[in-house]
Coordinates of C-alpha atoms in Angstrom, one line a residue:
Chain A
M1 CA -51.5 -2.8 -5.8
P2 CA -54.9 -3.1 -7.6
A3 CA -55.3 -0.5 -10.4
S4 CA -57.3 2.6 -9.9
F5 CA -59.5 4.1 -12.6
S6 CA -60.8 7.6 -13.4
T7 CA -63.1 8.5 -16.3
S8 CA -60.4 10.9 -17.5
D9 CA -58.3 7.7 -18.3
L10 CA -60.8 7.0 -21.1
R11 CA -60.1 8.3 -24.6
R12 CA -62.7 7.8 -27.4
I13 CA -60.9 6.2 -30.4
G14 CA -64.0 5.2 -32.5
E15 CA -67.7 5.6 -32.7
A16 CA -68.2 2.9 -30.2
V17 CA -64.7 2.2 -28.9
W18 CA -62.8 3.7 -26.0
E19 CA -59.2 3.2 -24.9
I20 CA -57.3 3.3 -21.6
A21 CA -53.6 3.8 -22.3
P22 CA -51.1 1.6 -20.4
S23 CA -50.2 3.0 -17.0
G24 CA -48.6 1.5 -13.8
A25 CA -48.1 -2.2 -14.2
M26 CA -50.3 -2.5 -17.3
R27 CA -48.4 -4.2 -20.2
V28 CA -51.0 -3.3 -22.9
P29 CA -53.8 -0.8 -23.5
A30 CA -57.4 -1.7 -22.6
R31 CA -60.3 -1.1 -25.0
V32 CA -64.0 -0.8 -24.2
F33 CA -66.8 -1.2 -26.7
A34 CA -69.7 1.1 -25.6
D35 CA -71.8 4.1 -26.5
D36 CA -72.1 7.2 -24.3
E37 CA -74.8 5.8 -22.1
L38 CA -73.2 2.4 -21.6
I39 CA -69.7 3.8 -20.9
A40 CA -71.2 5.9 -18.1
A41 CA -72.8 2.7 -16.6
I42 CA -69.6 0.7 -17.1
A43 CA -67.5 3.5 -15.4
G44 CA -69.9 3.3 -12.4
D45 CA -68.6 0.0 -11.1
A46 CA -65.2 -1.6 -10.8
S47 CA -65.1 -3.2 -14.3
L48 CA -62.4 -0.9 -15.7
E49 CA -60.1 -1.2 -12.6
Q50 CA -60.4 -4.9 -13.1
L51 CA -59.7 -4.7 -16.8
K52 CA -56.6 -2.7 -16.0
N53 CA -55.5 -5.4 -13.7
V54 CA -56.0 -8.0 -16.4
A55 CA -53.7 -5.9 -18.6
T56 CA -50.8 -6.8 -16.2
L57 CA -50.9 -10.5 -17.0
P58 CA -47.5 -11.8 -18.3
G59 CA -47.6 -12.5 -22.1
V60 CA -50.8 -10.5 -22.7
V61 CA -51.3 -9.3 -26.2
A62 CA -52.7 -5.8 -27.0
P63 CA -55.3 -4.9 -26.2
V64 CA -57.4 -6.4 -23.4
L65 CA -61.1 -5.8 -24.1
A66 CA -64.4 -5.1 -22.4
M67 CA -67.6 -5.8 -24.3
P68 CA -70.6 -3.4 -23.9
D69 CA -72.3 -5.8 -21.4
V70 CA -69.2 -5.8 -19.1
H71 CA -69.8 -5.5 -15.4
Q72 CA -67.7 -5.9 -12.2
G73 CA -66.8 -9.4 -11.5
Y74 CA -64.0 -10.8 -9.3
G75 CA -60.5 -10.7 -10.8
F76 CA -61.5 -10.5 -14.5
P77 CA -64.6 -8.4 -15.2
V78 CA -67.6 -10.3 -16.6
G79 CA -67.5 -9.3 -20.3
G80 CA -63.7 -9.3 -20.4
V81 CA -61.4 -10.7 -23.1
A82 CA -57.6 -11.2 -22.8
A83 CA -55.4 -13.0 -25.3
T84 CA -51.9 -14.3 -24.2
E85 CA -49.2 -15.3 -26.6
L86 CA -48.3 -19.0 -26.7
P87 CA -46.4 -20.9 -25.7
D88 CA -45.3 -19.0 -22.6
G89 CA -48.0 -16.4 -22.0
V90 CA -50.0 -17.2 -19.0
V91 CA -53.3 -19.0 -18.5
S92 CA -55.5 -17.7 -15.7
P93 CA -58.3 -19.9 -14.5
G94 CA -60.0 -16.7 -13.2
G95 CA -60.0 -15.5 -16.8
V96 CA -62.4 -18.3 -17.6
G97 CA -64.3 -18.2 -14.3
Y98 CA -65.8 -20.8 -12.1
D99 CA -68.6 -21.7 -14.5
I100 CA -66.3 -23.1 -17.2
N101 CA -68.2 -23.1 -20.5
C102 CA -71.2 -21.5 -19.2
G103 CA -73.0 -21.0 -22.5
V104 CA -76.2 -20.8 -24.5
R105 CA -78.0 -23.2 -26.8
L106 CA -80.9 -22.4 -29.1
L107 CA -83.5 -24.9 -30.3
A108 CA -86.0 -24.0 -33.0
L109 CA -89.4 -25.7 -32.9
P110 CA -91.3 -26.5 -36.1
L111 CA -94.3 -24.4 -35.2
T112 CA -95.3 -20.8 -34.6
E113 CA -96.6 -19.0 -31.5
E114 CA -100.0 -19.1 -33.1
D115 CA -99.8 -22.8 -33.6
L116 CA -98.7 -23.2 -29.9
G117 CA -101.7 -21.3 -28.7
P118 CA -103.0 -22.1 -25.3
R119 CA -100.6 -25.1 -24.9
R120 CA -97.9 -22.5 -23.9
E121 CA -98.4 -22.8 -20.2
A122 CA -98.5 -26.6 -20.3
L123 CA -95.2 -26.7 -22.2
V124 CA -93.4 -24.4 -19.8
H125 CA -94.7 -26.4 -16.9
E126 CA -93.6 -29.7 -18.5
I127 CA -90.1 -28.3 -19.2
S128 CA -89.9 -27.2 -15.5
R129 CA -90.7 -30.8 -14.5
A130 CA -88.2 -32.3 -17.0
V131 CA -85.2 -30.1 -16.2
P132 CA -84.0 -30.3 -12.6
A133 CA -82.2 -27.4 -10.9
G134 CA -79.6 -29.8 -9.7
A135 CA -79.8 -29.3 -5.9
G136 CA -79.4 -33.0 -5.4
K137 CA -78.6 -36.1 -7.6
E138 CA -81.6 -35.5 -9.7
S139 CA -80.0 -36.1 -13.1
R140 CA -81.8 -38.6 -15.3
L141 CA -78.3 -39.4 -16.8
Y142 CA -76.9 -40.1 -13.3
V143 CA -79.7 -42.6 -12.7
S144 CA -78.8 -44.2 -16.0
G145 CA -75.2 -44.6 -14.9
I146 CA -73.4 -42.7 -17.6
D147 CA -69.6 -43.0 -17.6
L148 CA -68.4 -39.6 -16.4
D149 CA -64.9 -39.9 -17.8
H150 CA -66.4 -40.6 -21.3
V151 CA -68.3 -37.3 -20.9
L152 CA -65.2 -35.4 -19.8
R153 CA -63.2 -36.7 -22.8
D154 CA -65.9 -36.5 -25.5
G155 CA -68.4 -33.9 -24.5
S156 CA -71.7 -33.7 -26.4
A157 CA -70.8 -36.8 -28.4
A158 CA -70.9 -38.9 -25.3
I159 CA -74.7 -38.6 -25.3
A160 CA -75.7 -37.2 -28.7
S161 CA -74.8 -37.3 -32.4
G162 CA -75.8 -35.8 -35.7
N163 CA -77.0 -32.2 -36.0
D164 CA -76.8 -31.5 -32.3
V165 CA -73.1 -32.2 -32.3
A166 CA -72.4 -30.6 -35.6
H167 CA -74.2 -27.4 -34.6
T168 CA -72.2 -26.9 -31.4
E169 CA -69.1 -24.7 -31.0
S170 CA -66.0 -26.9 -31.4
H171 CA -68.5 -29.8 -32.0
G172 CA -69.1 -29.9 -28.3
C173 CA -65.6 -31.2 -27.5
L174 CA -62.4 -29.3 -26.7
P175 CA -59.3 -31.2 -27.6
G176 CA -56.8 -32.2 -24.9
A177 CA -59.3 -33.0 -22.2
D178 CA -57.9 -35.3 -19.5
P179 CA -60.2 -36.7 -16.9
A180 CA -57.2 -37.4 -14.7
A181 CA -56.6 -33.7 -14.4
V182 CA -60.0 -33.3 -12.8
S183 CA -60.0 -33.9 -9.0
S184 CA -62.2 -36.6 -7.4
R185 CA -64.0 -33.8 -5.6
A186 CA -64.9 -32.1 -8.8
K187 CA -66.1 -35.4 -10.2
E188 CA -68.2 -36.0 -7.1
R189 CA -69.8 -32.6 -7.4
G190 CA -70.6 -33.1 -11.1
R191 CA -71.6 -36.8 -11.1
G192 CA -75.3 -36.2 -10.5
Q193 CA -75.6 -33.0 -12.4
I194 CA -75.5 -33.7 -16.1
G195 CA -78.8 -32.4 -17.5
T196 CA -79.4 -30.0 -14.6
L197 CA -79.9 -26.2 -14.8
G198 CA -78.3 -24.7 -11.7
S199 CA -79.4 -21.5 -10.1
G200 CA -78.7 -17.8 -10.3
N201 CA -79.0 -16.5 -13.9
H202 CA -79.4 -19.9 -15.5
F203 CA -82.7 -20.6 -17.3
V204 CA -84.6 -22.3 -20.0
E205 CA -86.7 -19.7 -21.9
L206 CA -89.6 -20.4 -24.3
Q207 CA -89.6 -17.7 -26.9
C208 CA -90.8 -16.6 -30.3
V209 CA -89.1 -14.8 -33.2
D210 CA -90.6 -11.3 -33.0
R211 CA -88.4 -9.6 -35.6
V212 CA -86.0 -10.7 -38.4
H213 CA -83.2 -8.2 -39.2
D214 CA -81.3 -10.4 -41.7
A215 CA -83.6 -12.6 -43.6
T216 CA -80.9 -14.6 -45.4
A217 CA -79.0 -15.4 -42.2
A218 CA -82.3 -16.2 -40.4
E219 CA -83.3 -18.6 -43.1
T220 CA -79.9 -20.2 -43.0
F221 CA -80.1 -20.6 -39.2
G222 CA -83.6 -22.1 -39.7
I223 CA -85.6 -19.4 -37.9
A224 CA -88.5 -17.4 -39.2
P225 CA -90.9 -14.7 -38.0
G226 CA -93.3 -16.1 -35.3
Q227 CA -91.4 -19.3 -34.9
V228 CA -91.2 -20.8 -31.4
T229 CA -87.7 -21.3 -30.0
V230 CA -86.1 -22.5 -26.7
L231 CA -83.0 -20.8 -25.3
I232 CA -81.0 -22.8 -22.7
H233 CA -78.5 -21.1 -20.4
S234 CA -76.3 -23.3 -18.2
G235 CA -72.7 -24.4 -17.6
S236 CA -70.5 -27.0 -16.1
R237 CA -72.2 -27.0 -12.7
G238 CA -70.3 -28.1 -9.6
L239 CA -67.7 -29.9 -11.6
G240 CA -66.5 -26.8 -13.4
H241 CA -66.7 -24.7 -10.2
Q242 CA -64.5 -27.2 -8.4
V243 CA -61.9 -27.3 -11.3
C244 CA -61.6 -23.6 -11.1
T245 CA -61.3 -23.6 -7.3
D246 CA -58.6 -26.3 -7.5
Y247 CA -56.5 -24.6 -10.1
V248 CA -56.8 -21.0 -8.7
R249 CA -55.4 -22.5 -5.5
E250 CA -52.6 -24.4 -7.3
M251 CA -51.6 -21.5 -9.5
G252 CA -51.7 -19.1 -6.5
A253 CA -49.1 -21.3 -4.8
A254 CA -47.0 -21.6 -8.0
M255 CA -46.8 -18.0 -9.0
A256 CA -43.7 -17.2 -6.9
R257 CA -41.8 -20.0 -8.7
Y258 CA -42.5 -18.3 -12.0
R259 CA -41.8 -14.8 -10.5
I260 CA -45.3 -13.6 -11.2
A261 CA -46.7 -10.8 -9.0
L262 CA -50.2 -9.6 -9.7
P263 CA -52.5 -6.9 -8.3
D264 CA -55.3 -9.4 -7.5
R265 CA -55.0 -12.9 -6.0
Q266 CA -58.0 -14.0 -8.1
L267 CA -56.0 -13.5 -11.3
A268 CA -53.6 -16.3 -10.2
C269 CA -51.9 -17.7 -13.3
A270 CA -49.0 -19.7 -14.7
P271 CA -47.3 -20.0 -18.1
A272 CA -49.6 -22.0 -20.4
S273 CA -46.6 -24.2 -21.2
S274 CA -45.8 -25.0 -17.5
P275 CA -47.0 -28.2 -15.8
E276 CA -49.6 -26.2 -13.9
G277 CA -50.8 -24.5 -17.0
Q278 CA -51.0 -27.7 -19.0
A279 CA -52.8 -29.5 -16.2
Y280 CA -55.4 -26.6 -16.0
L281 CA -56.0 -26.5 -19.7
A282 CA -56.6 -30.3 -19.7
A283 CA -59.0 -30.0 -16.8
M284 CA -60.7 -26.9 -18.2
A285 CA -61.3 -28.8 -21.5
A286 CA -62.8 -31.7 -19.6
A287 CA -65.1 -29.3 -17.7
A288 CA -66.0 -27.5 -21.0
N289 CA -66.9 -30.9 -22.4
F290 CA -69.0 -31.7 -19.3
A291 CA -70.9 -28.4 -19.8
W292 CA -71.7 -29.2 -23.4
A293 CA -73.0 -32.6 -22.3
N294 CA -75.0 -30.9 -19.6
R295 CA -76.7 -28.6 -22.1
Q296 CA -77.2 -31.6 -24.4
G297 CA -78.9 -33.4 -21.4
I298 CA -81.1 -30.3 -20.9
A299 CA -82.0 -30.1 -24.6
D300 CA -82.9 -33.8 -24.6
A301 CA -85.2 -33.2 -21.6
V302 CA -86.8 -30.2 -23.3
R303 CA -87.4 -32.3 -26.4
S304 CA -89.1 -35.0 -24.1
A305 CA -91.3 -32.3 -22.6
I306 CA -92.2 -31.0 -26.1
G307 CA -93.0 -34.6 -27.1
R308 CA -95.3 -35.1 -24.1
T309 CA -97.0 -31.7 -24.6
L310 CA -97.1 -31.1 -28.4
G311 CA -96.5 -34.6 -29.8
Q312 CA -93.6 -36.6 -31.0
A313 CA -93.6 -35.1 -34.5
V314 CA -92.9 -31.6 -33.0
A315 CA -90.2 -33.0 -30.7
A316 CA -88.5 -34.8 -33.7
G317 CA -88.7 -31.6 -35.7
T318 CA -87.1 -29.5 -33.0
V319 CA -83.7 -28.5 -34.4
Q320 CA -80.6 -27.2 -32.6
V321 CA -79.6 -23.9 -34.2
Y322 CA -76.2 -23.7 -32.4
D323 CA -74.6 -23.8 -29.0
V324 CA -72.0 -21.2 -27.9
A325 CA -69.7 -21.0 -24.9
H326 CA -69.1 -17.7 -23.1
N327 CA -66.7 -18.7 -20.4
V328 CA -63.7 -20.5 -21.9
A329 CA -60.1 -20.2 -23.0
K330 CA -59.2 -21.3 -26.5
V331 CA -56.1 -21.5 -28.7
E332 CA -56.6 -19.4 -31.8
E333 CA -54.5 -17.6 -34.3
Y334 CA -54.6 -13.8 -35.0
G335 CA -52.1 -11.9 -37.1
G336 CA -49.9 -14.9 -37.5
R337 CA -49.6 -15.4 -33.7
E338 CA -51.0 -18.3 -31.8
V339 CA -52.7 -17.0 -28.7
L340 CA -54.8 -18.3 -25.9
V341 CA -58.0 -16.2 -25.9
H342 CA -59.7 -16.0 -22.4
R343 CA -63.4 -15.1 -22.8
K344 CA -65.0 -14.4 -19.5
G345 CA -68.6 -13.6 -20.2
A346 CA -67.9 -13.0 -23.9
T347 CA -68.8 -15.1 -27.0
R348 CA -66.8 -16.3 -30.0
A349 CA -68.2 -14.6 -33.1
F350 CA -66.4 -15.9 -36.2
P351 CA -67.3 -14.2 -39.5
P352 CA -68.5 -15.9 -42.7
G353 CA -65.9 -18.2 -44.2
S354 CA -64.3 -19.2 -41.0
A355 CA -63.1 -22.8 -40.9
E356 CA -64.5 -23.5 -37.4
I357 CA -68.2 -22.9 -38.1
P358 CA -70.7 -25.4 -39.5
E359 CA -70.7 -25.8 -43.2
R360 CA -74.3 -24.7 -43.5
Y361 CA -73.5 -21.4 -41.8
L362 CA -70.2 -20.6 -43.7
G363 CA -71.9 -18.0 -45.9
V364 CA -73.5 -16.0 -43.1
G365 CA -71.2 -16.3 -40.1
Q366 CA -71.3 -18.1 -36.8
P367 CA -74.5 -17.8 -34.8
V368 CA -74.2 -16.0 -31.4
F369 CA -77.0 -15.8 -28.8
I370 CA -77.5 -12.9 -26.5
P371 CA -79.9 -13.6 -23.7
G372 CA -81.9 -10.6 -22.5
S373 CA -83.4 -10.6 -19.0
M374 CA -86.6 -12.6 -18.7
G375 CA -89.0 -9.9 -19.5
T376 CA -87.0 -8.4 -22.4
A377 CA -85.8 -9.6 -25.8
S378 CA -82.9 -11.9 -26.6
Y379 CA -80.9 -11.7 -29.9
V380 CA -79.5 -14.0 -32.5
L381 CA -76.4 -12.4 -34.0
A382 CA -73.9 -13.5 -36.6
G383 CA -70.2 -13.0 -36.4
E384 CA -68.7 -10.2 -38.6
P385 CA -65.2 -9.7 -40.1
G386 CA -64.5 -6.9 -37.6
S387 CA -64.3 -9.4 -34.8
M388 CA -61.2 -10.9 -36.3
T389 CA -59.3 -7.5 -36.4
E390 CA -60.8 -5.8 -33.4
S391 CA -61.7 -8.3 -30.7
F392 CA -60.0 -11.6 -31.1
G393 CA -63.1 -13.0 -32.8
T394 CA -65.3 -12.1 -29.9
T395 CA -68.6 -10.2 -29.1
C396 CA -70.8 -9.7 -26.1
H397 CA -72.7 -12.4 -24.1
G398 CA -75.8 -10.8 -22.6
A399 CA -77.4 -7.6 -21.4
G400 CA -74.9 -7.3 -18.5
R401 CA -75.9 -6.7 -14.9
L402 CA -76.5 -3.2 -13.7
L403 CA -77.9 -3.6 -10.2
S404 CA -76.8 -5.9 -7.4
R405 CA -79.0 -8.8 -6.4
T406 CA -79.7 -7.1 -3.1
A407 CA -80.8 -3.9 -4.9
A408 CA -83.0 -5.8 -7.2
R409 CA -84.7 -7.5 -4.2
K410 CA -85.2 -4.2 -2.6
R411 CA -87.1 -2.9 -5.6
I412 CA -89.4 -5.8 -6.2
G413 CA -90.5 -9.0 -4.5
G414 CA -90.5 -12.4 -6.4
S415 CA -94.3 -12.7 -6.2
E416 CA -94.9 -9.2 -7.5
L417 CA -92.4 -9.8 -10.4
R418 CA -94.1 -13.1 -11.2
R419 CA -97.5 -11.3 -11.4
E420 CA -96.0 -8.5 -13.7
L421 CA -94.5 -11.0 -16.0
E422 CA -97.6 -13.2 -16.2
A423 CA -99.7 -10.1 -16.8
R424 CA -97.6 -9.7 -20.0
G425 CA -98.3 -13.3 -21.0
I426 CA -94.9 -14.7 -19.8
V427 CA -95.4 -18.0 -18.0
V428 CA -93.0 -18.3 -15.0
R429 CA -91.8 -21.4 -13.2
C430 CA -89.2 -20.7 -10.4
P431 CA -89.0 -22.4 -7.0
S432 CA -87.4 -19.4 -5.4
P433 CA -89.2 -16.0 -5.2
K434 CA -86.0 -14.4 -4.0
G435 CA -84.0 -15.9 -6.9
L436 CA -86.7 -14.6 -9.3
A437 CA -86.5 -11.1 -7.9
E438 CA -82.7 -11.0 -8.2
E439 CA -83.0 -11.6 -11.9
A440 CA -85.6 -8.9 -12.5
P441 CA -85.3 -7.3 -16.0
F442 CA -84.5 -3.9 -14.5
A443 CA -81.3 -5.4 -12.9
Y444 CA -79.8 -5.6 -16.4
K445 CA -78.6 -3.1 -19.0
D446 CA -80.7 -2.5 -22.1
V447 CA -79.9 -5.4 -24.4
E448 CA -81.0 -3.4 -27.5
R449 CA -78.3 -0.9 -26.8
V450 CA -75.7 -3.6 -26.2
V451 CA -76.3 -5.4 -29.5
E452 CA -76.4 -2.0 -31.4
V453 CA -72.9 -1.3 -30.1
V454 CA -71.4 -4.6 -31.2
E455 CA -73.1 -4.1 -34.6
R456 CA -71.7 -0.5 -34.9
A457 CA -68.3 -1.8 -33.9
G458 CA -68.4 -4.4 -36.7
L459 CA -68.1 -7.4 -34.3
A460 CA -71.5 -9.0 -35.1
R461 CA -74.7 -8.1 -36.7
R462 CA -78.3 -8.6 -35.7
V463 CA -80.1 -11.5 -37.3
A464 CA -83.3 -11.9 -35.2
R465 CA -85.0 -10.7 -32.1
L466 CA -86.6 -13.2 -29.8
V467 CA -89.2 -12.4 -27.1
P468 CA -90.1 -14.5 -24.1
L469 CA -93.3 -16.6 -23.8
G470 CA -92.2 -18.4 -20.7
V471 CA -89.2 -18.9 -18.4
V472 CA -88.0 -21.7 -16.2
K473 CA -85.4 -20.9 -13.6
G474 CA -83.5 -23.2 -11.2
Chain B
M1 CA -71.5 -8.3 15.6
T2 CA -72.7 -7.5 12.1
I3 CA -73.3 -9.4 8.8
E4 CA -73.8 -7.2 5.7
W5 CA -74.3 -8.2 2.1
E6 CA -72.6 -5.4 0.3
S7 CA -73.5 -4.1 -3.1
H8 CA -71.9 -6.0 -6.0
P9 CA -73.4 -6.0 -9.5
G10 CA -72.8 -9.6 -10.2
E11 CA -71.9 -11.6 -7.1
E12 CA -72.6 -11.7 -3.4
Q13 CA -70.1 -9.7 -1.3
L14 CA -70.1 -10.6 2.4
H15 CA -68.8 -8.3 5.2
V16 CA -68.7 -9.7 8.7
V17 CA -67.6 -7.8 11.8
A18 CA -67.2 -9.5 15.2
T19 CA -65.2 -9.2 18.4
T20 CA -63.2 -12.4 17.9
P21 CA -61.9 -14.1 14.7
E22 CA -63.7 -17.3 15.8
Q23 CA -67.0 -15.4 15.9
V24 CA -66.3 -14.1 12.4
V25 CA -65.8 -17.7 11.1
A26 CA -69.0 -18.8 12.8
E27 CA -70.9 -15.9 11.2
V28 CA -69.5 -16.7 7.8
I29 CA -70.8 -20.2 8.1
A30 CA -74.2 -19.0 9.1
A31 CA -74.3 -16.4 6.3
L32 CA -73.7 -19.1 3.7
T33 CA -76.5 -21.1 5.2
T34 CA -78.9 -18.2 4.6
L35 CA -77.9 -18.2 1.0
V36 CA -78.1 -21.9 0.2
A37 CA -80.8 -23.4 2.5
R38 CA -84.1 -23.5 0.8
D39 CA -85.9 -25.1 3.7
P40 CA -85.7 -24.1 7.4
G41 CA -86.1 -27.7 8.5
G42 CA -84.1 -30.9 7.9
E43 CA -82.6 -33.9 9.6
P44 CA -80.1 -32.8 12.3
A45 CA -76.4 -33.6 11.4
E46 CA -72.9 -32.8 12.4
R47 CA -69.8 -32.4 10.3
T48 CA -66.1 -31.7 11.2
I49 CA -64.0 -29.5 8.9
S50 CA -60.2 -29.0 8.9
V51 CA -58.5 -26.7 6.4
T52 CA -55.1 -25.1 6.0
A53 CA -54.0 -22.1 3.9
E54 CA -51.2 -19.6 3.5
D55 CA -52.9 -17.0 5.7
R56 CA -56.0 -16.3 7.8
A57 CA -58.0 -14.9 4.9
G58 CA -57.2 -17.9 2.7
L59 CA -58.7 -20.1 5.5
L60 CA -62.0 -18.5 4.8
V61 CA -61.9 -19.4 1.1
E62 CA -60.9 -23.0 2.0
L63 CA -63.7 -23.2 4.7
L64 CA -66.3 -21.9 2.3
G65 CA -65.1 -24.4 -0.4
E66 CA -65.7 -27.2 2.1
L67 CA -69.1 -25.9 3.0
I68 CA -70.1 -25.5 -0.7
Y69 CA -69.0 -29.0 -1.4
L70 CA -71.0 -30.4 1.6
A71 CA -74.1 -28.5 0.6
E72 CA -73.9 -29.6 -3.0
T73 CA -73.0 -33.3 -2.4
E74 CA -74.9 -34.0 0.8
G75 CA -77.4 -31.2 1.3
F76 CA -75.6 -30.3 4.6
V77 CA -75.8 -26.7 6.0
G78 CA -74.2 -25.5 9.2
D79 CA -76.2 -23.6 11.8
T80 CA -73.8 -23.5 14.7
A81 CA -70.0 -23.9 14.9
T82 CA -67.3 -24.5 17.4
V83 CA -64.2 -23.0 15.9
D84 CA -60.5 -23.6 16.6
L85 CA -58.5 -21.0 14.6
A86 CA -54.8 -20.6 14.1
E87 CA -52.9 -18.4 11.6
R88 CA -52.8 -21.1 8.9
R89 CA -55.2 -23.8 10.2
L90 CA -58.9 -23.9 11.0
D91 CA -60.8 -26.7 12.6
A92 CA -64.6 -26.5 13.1
V93 CA -67.3 -28.8 14.4
L94 CA -70.5 -27.8 12.7
G95 CA -74.0 -28.5 14.0
G96 CA -76.5 -28.3 11.2
R97 CA -78.9 -30.3 9.1
L98 CA -79.4 -32.2 5.9
T99 CA -81.9 -30.1 3.9
T100 CA -83.0 -28.9 0.4
I101 CA -80.4 -26.5 -1.0
D102 CA -80.3 -23.9 -3.7
P103 CA -77.2 -24.6 -5.8
L104 CA -76.6 -20.8 -6.0
V105 CA -73.0 -20.4 -4.7
K106 CA -70.4 -21.7 -7.1
A107 CA -67.3 -20.8 -5.1
A108 CA -65.5 -18.4 -2.7
T109 CA -63.0 -16.1 -4.4
Y110 CA -59.8 -14.3 -3.4
H111 CA -60.9 -11.0 -5.0
G112 CA -60.8 -8.3 -2.4
L113 CA -60.5 -10.9 0.3
S114 CA -59.6 -9.8 3.8
F115 CA -59.7 -11.0 7.4
E116 CA -58.1 -8.6 9.8
Q117 CA -58.3 -6.8 13.1
R118 CA -59.2 -3.1 12.8
G119 CA -60.3 -0.7 15.5
G120 CA -60.8 -3.3 18.1
A121 CA -62.9 -5.6 16.0
W122 CA -62.3 -8.4 13.5
H123 CA -63.4 -7.8 9.9
A124 CA -63.8 -10.3 7.0
R125 CA -64.8 -9.5 3.5
I126 CA -65.3 -12.1 0.8
V127 CA -66.9 -12.3 -2.6
L128 CA -68.9 -15.4 -3.5
D129 CA -69.4 -16.3 -7.1
V130 CA -73.1 -16.9 -7.7

């Protein structure tokens, strides 16, 4: 039976933390990071029923978590975090999602908004021409005949080196990736898609730094007031979607063998140590590596567009700040226990001094990027020590959807939204008016409130605020 | 016969009601086409799909998985369907076209999945990850 939820189940245990005590089949409590306004929005959809279902997973470690941007998903809520104890706690492909290693990459250009001036529109247009949505086999890397298995094994390093790889979570490559664990169908879906954006909420956004909250961290990350940046949001495209499809089916069929019964078929899982669990983790790592290569391909295309529009010196001076995943499962250690942290719409946020972050950032913490919603701000955060004690090293991943796509379309048409954004100086390139309307800013929660909550909860702190100059959508 | 896109904050939730289960399947195919076809035209084409699953609802997930794969790899979308449906097997001959697609739909999910007869009609509900 799926869990039910009532607001009376929620007990406030901190300034920005709420708890749901275990009941029914829940093995551990559930915690939600939110203020009064966000908790009311969160309680208004099925996120917390879904979080309670996640708390029934075998081997789950207390507590399961919802970030302030959480919203109803399918199986796991989007913005959910669950750690399972290794070796025999479960891995659930639905806890990672179909878009394995969907994530965000930030590039910093060596010029300011003022320097860019009237070339803004030309740059956005050129980026839209350089980065295909991926409806067909449009990838420049496909045409060049790149070895897909090399990408699946080595991730970013298959097509890049130097700073871009060093400034990527896990150096753009999860260990244990096995191309043989990825089906031929998944490979066929992904083969032409390296360097493609996808559709839905994926985008490339041209921005500028409008406010700096932490000058030391901003300087360390290489960003300054007025500076132009590019934020890339995409994932593992059809390859990752097919890997999840394949393993949800396989684990659904295997659960009876492991005597696992769950309230939602989409939570299908198997012990991480089982043959099914090991195969999924090898395929997931391969798909995560594909996603990092995909964002690398997009970043390379953006640099090419910058070179054509602003000159090769600007392209050569465009530096990758960092790249973070927000749909992935990773082996990490907390409180002396080795756990598998499922982050579904949630971002790793390691604090200063953590071994896994680039040497340059050791003193300030891992960069985290929180996209807003086209017309609103995005944030650069840095991981804080509280993440290690309160949230399995995790923070939020975005503003979080508030309205359905249908409701967004009913409130505004794509052409009207384009006019509104352009009236505010935001250049828009999107082939689908319907798709544009579905991503209208009012369809999302207030990103300012979301980042304030994670800061108050001690999970991450604000470093800089970025505002949009132009957006390219698939 | 009705097709409704129900409110879901992040994904697309489809609810189809029809008088026969075969009609439900045909409407699900047509509904996916409305989501992914960017162009009303295209070169006419035909495809045959055969899927198996543990139950009737699972057949919908498998069918949509095939359709998403065909859309993404070939640009094929189905407009009409001749459906042969059993409890654990579905065969369909699709009339459709090769066209420009929007790579919007990632997968069909099992969350809240149903395909059942109620009150003299057949109902199917499925959440698509977009």
